[in-house]
Amino acid sequence: KMSAQIIRGKEVSAQVRERLKKDVEQMKLQDPNFRPGLVVLQVGDRDDSNLYISMKLKAATEIGIHATHMRLPKTATEEEILHSITEVNENSSVHGLIVQLPLDSVHKIDTEKVTNAVAPEKDVDGLTSINAGKLSRGDLGDCFIPCTPNGCMELIRQTGVSVAGKRAVVIGRSKIVGAPMHDLLLWSHATVTTCHSKTVDLAGEVGKADILVVGIGKAEMVKGEWIKKGAVVIDCGINHIPDETKASGKRVVGDVHYASAREQAGFITPVPGGVGPMTVAMLMANTVLSAKRFLEGHQPGKWSISYTKLNLQKPVPSDIVISRSCVPKHIDRIAREVGLLSDEVELYGKTKAKVQLNIIKRLQSQPDGKYVVVTGITPTPLGEGKSTTTIGLVQALGAHMNVNVFACVRQPSQGPTFGIKGGAAGGGYSQVIPMEEFNLHLTGDIHAITASNNLVAAAIDARMFHESTQSDKALYNRLVPLSGGQRKFSPIQINRLKRLGIEKTDPSTLTEEEITRFARLDIDPSSVTWQRVLDTNDRFLRKITIGQSPTEKGYTREAQFDITVASEIMAVLALTSSLEDMRQRLAKMVVATSRNGQPITTEDLGVSGALTVLMKDAIKPNLMQTLEGTPVFVHAGPFANIAHGNSSILADKIALKLVGPEGFVVTEAGFGADIGMEKFFNIKCRYSGLRPHVVVLVATVRALKMHGGGPTNLELLEKGCSNMRKQIENAQHFGVPVVVAVNAFKTDTEAELDLVCSMAKAAGAFEAVRCSHWAEGGAGAVALGQAVQRASGAPSNFKFLYDLELPIADKIRIIAQKIYGADDIELLPDAQHKVELYTKQGFGNLPICMAKTHLSLSHEADKKGVPKGFVLPIRDIRASVGAGFLFPLVGTMPTIPGLPTRPCFYDIDLDPETEQVNGLF
């Protein structure tokens, strides 16, 4: 007579593992940084649990899964266990979480509550109520199947016996084996009977089974003579029975009497070596499946985003009325829509969030999207709608053309908000919302810069004061104080020693000469370039005297305040590429010169580490949204006259990864193309390594008429188009195609708009399009969106305007002649002196950031159109060494604006009932 074929779990599980190994390699090809992650959480230290866990970890390592064993002590409370589970649930690099049962704790713990705390999408054991419920309802494609029953099904498949239409009997109804086994067989179309301790005539029921699965936990309970001839028998039992012949005095048997069953069955699993190895293999299969689902759900550039519908009113209401009429999406939802993971987002209320920088690492192997910069012709004092066009364009690309798109804009300074200008959130039906949040504190980045900047200012004056009242030795002993009987340098002090060429780490070994060099910065008070800042338009701080109190012993000096956005720390924030890079840039900021001509840095003052700590949150970009629900990064807002006037490199880099290769990132450069765009290319793109695909140049009939000399006729408008022509040419110096966006106002005539478009094309623009996004939202900028999309496919051969190695004066001359149309430059005595100083100090090869009026191509604000035949006077040159540029001053630049007679704050108030901010616009 024939005995049953033995189904060996070891062999089947080896095949499963091989297949999984290939799957993991496949995922690595898709994303080299990706690894499936598994955490096994254990409470206590049971030997049997340790054995199972080591098997699981070994299998995971072999397949290429990153497995972690998380051990909690026996004393762990339910609260602590749940906290650990939450932590793993929120960690996006973990795809499977197993809670090893039983929980071996001295406290009473609700096992059901603990297993159900595991996120269903990470529950690779399949034990949560959600996964069990899905399985019992037949949603097999959307759940995790518990590992033992899943392994049993795999073993049944190996026999080649088809399950459909067969009679199956399951003995046992535990949630780990029996109950899910019943469901699996049922959804594989078997007719299933579940038997248990209360079943009458168990032998009779077993005799009807074509397929028999036993998991009851009673040694050798099922006898061979009960079994139907040729049946498939799967034995899940593990029981120990006494056996004198074994060294341990016992042996392992299943729930089926193997020897007799083998005579009846067609197929049978042995114990050990049957179901056991399959459980671990299926656990790994679930982990790999979970990782696959994660990768599919988080393909960069695969957005499932819903847009907000505008309810357009005519005439167009005020900006704040429009902003209020729209209910913003919860920011958490936008974050998910654009592919951010929950542990990469820090929520600041419901409408704004910060994004963690570690996302750059997660997405580093992804291709970037298309990069667009919005700039303008030389504006009128009112501005020509660059921000509004930026927002209108992204609303068009996103909500109307279904392209992934991000806007990256600057955070406005609070000074002008309460002064004369009002907000900078765009306008009409193309705005960032909620505009109150955008224009007021946002997430406190500008405050962080104020605090950091003023800490440096305090450090400079305190150091000069202490040096002037102490001997070298006393100074040294205070800078390196005795603590516990010994002196120790702090890491920042060791950096200073290294820069001085002193390779020592023990304070007692310095010579007298080294002590003097280390302890005395010897700052020349007249050389201090670092000012205090405030984010308010306060004209009375333009020149002040500090040190008037008697405690300062007569060490008074003249000083000034700047507006916070003019601080070099703001420029550093905008140009940095990582936390480490920001730490280095903050350390390199030069604040003064010593009496013997050495640059003094914040690192010399010992304050650079503290600055990094104050700026650690400000470095994370802020996520907001437009009126139509497209995502916006608001980050950094450097003053566009004396700094480079562009939002942050980090926001652009993250956005370019998130939108995917077919998507767009639209950023904006401050003022006209002669200032913001030139600095965007020569400074920002130099440091970011990013290459733009398209320049959008915003023009208005109103401004072009001003450049032509008056508001009346087409002739003057045509004359004024010379300014637009020059700015198109300026963009073309960098080898990037230009699309002109003619921002239409209701007073413009058809003839005027047509004239501007045809002149722009004649001047070499790739395309010129009229837009009505202020009145119509994204719908009014669809033609612009299509033009930008076409231009982004056109050939562009990007190049910088000048080489960094050129002498300082030559770089300034190239900008003046090529971009402004000057005949030449004239370095005035202060500027000449700085050229020599900075060249000697080693700063000669930094890019140039021109500080000049934005109201004319020349240095004289009232010269409109395209001024000719002028020499550009360079009054002085300053160095932002940390940010990484030199800024020549052309004319005088107020670095803190003043308030007018009737500032905007007259209209601003809070409604105490609704807490609404009124009168902001």
CSV table of N, CA and C in Angstrom, one decimal, residues 9 85 172 351 371 468 539 552 575 596 598 675 741 752 839 905 921:
chain,number,residue,atom,x,y,z
A,9,GLY,N,8.3,21.5,4.6
A,9,GLY,CA,8.2,23.0,4.7
A,9,GLY,C,9.5,23.6,4.5
A,85,ILE,N,5.1,51.3,20.3
A,85,ILE,CA,4.4,50.9,19.1
A,85,ILE,C,4.1,52.2,18.2
A,172,GLY,N,-9.8,23.6,15.3
A,172,GLY,CA,-9.3,24.7,16.1
A,172,GLY,C,-9.8,26.0,15.6
A,351,THR,N,-3.0,75.2,9.1
A,351,THR,CA,-2.8,75.7,7.7
A,351,THR,C,-1.4,75.9,7.3
A,371,TYR,N,12.3,73.6,-13.7
A,371,TYR,CA,12.6,74.7,-12.8
A,371,TYR,C,12.3,76.1,-13.5
A,468,SER,N,38.9,95.4,26.8
A,468,SER,CA,39.5,96.8,27.1
A,468,SER,C,39.8,96.9,28.6
A,539,ARG,N,12.4,104.3,11.7
A,539,ARG,CA,13.4,105.1,11.1
A,539,ARG,C,14.3,105.7,12.1
A,552,GLU,N,28.9,100.8,31.4
A,552,GLU,CA,29.7,100.6,30.2
A,552,GLU,C,31.0,101.4,30.2
A,575,LEU,N,20.6,80.6,1.2
A,575,LEU,CA,21.6,80.0,0.3
A,575,LEU,C,22.1,78.7,0.8
A,596,ASN,N,45.0,94.7,13.4
A,596,ASN,CA,46.1,94.4,12.4
A,596,ASN,C,45.6,93.8,11.1
A,598,GLN,N,43.0,91.6,10.4
A,598,GLN,CA,42.5,90.2,10.3
A,598,GLN,C,41.0,90.2,10.4
A,675,ILE,N,18.0,92.9,-11.3
A,675,ILE,CA,18.4,92.7,-9.9
A,675,ILE,C,18.1,91.2,-9.5
A,741,ALA,N,4.9,87.3,-19.7
A,741,ALA,CA,3.5,87.3,-19.2
A,741,ALA,C,3.1,88.7,-19.1
A,752,GLU,N,-3.3,97.8,-26.8
A,752,GLU,CA,-2.1,97.9,-26.0
A,752,GLU,C,-1.6,96.5,-25.7
A,839,THR,N,40.5,91.3,-1.2
A,839,THR,CA,41.4,90.5,-2.0
A,839,THR,C,42.5,89.9,-1.2
A,905,PHE,N,-1.0,100.2,9.9
A,905,PHE,CA,-1.5,99.6,11.1
A,905,PHE,C,-2.8,100.4,11.6
A,921,PHE,N,-5.6,94.0,4.6
A,921,PHE,CA,-5.4,94.5,3.2
A,921,PHE,C,-6.7,95.1,2.7
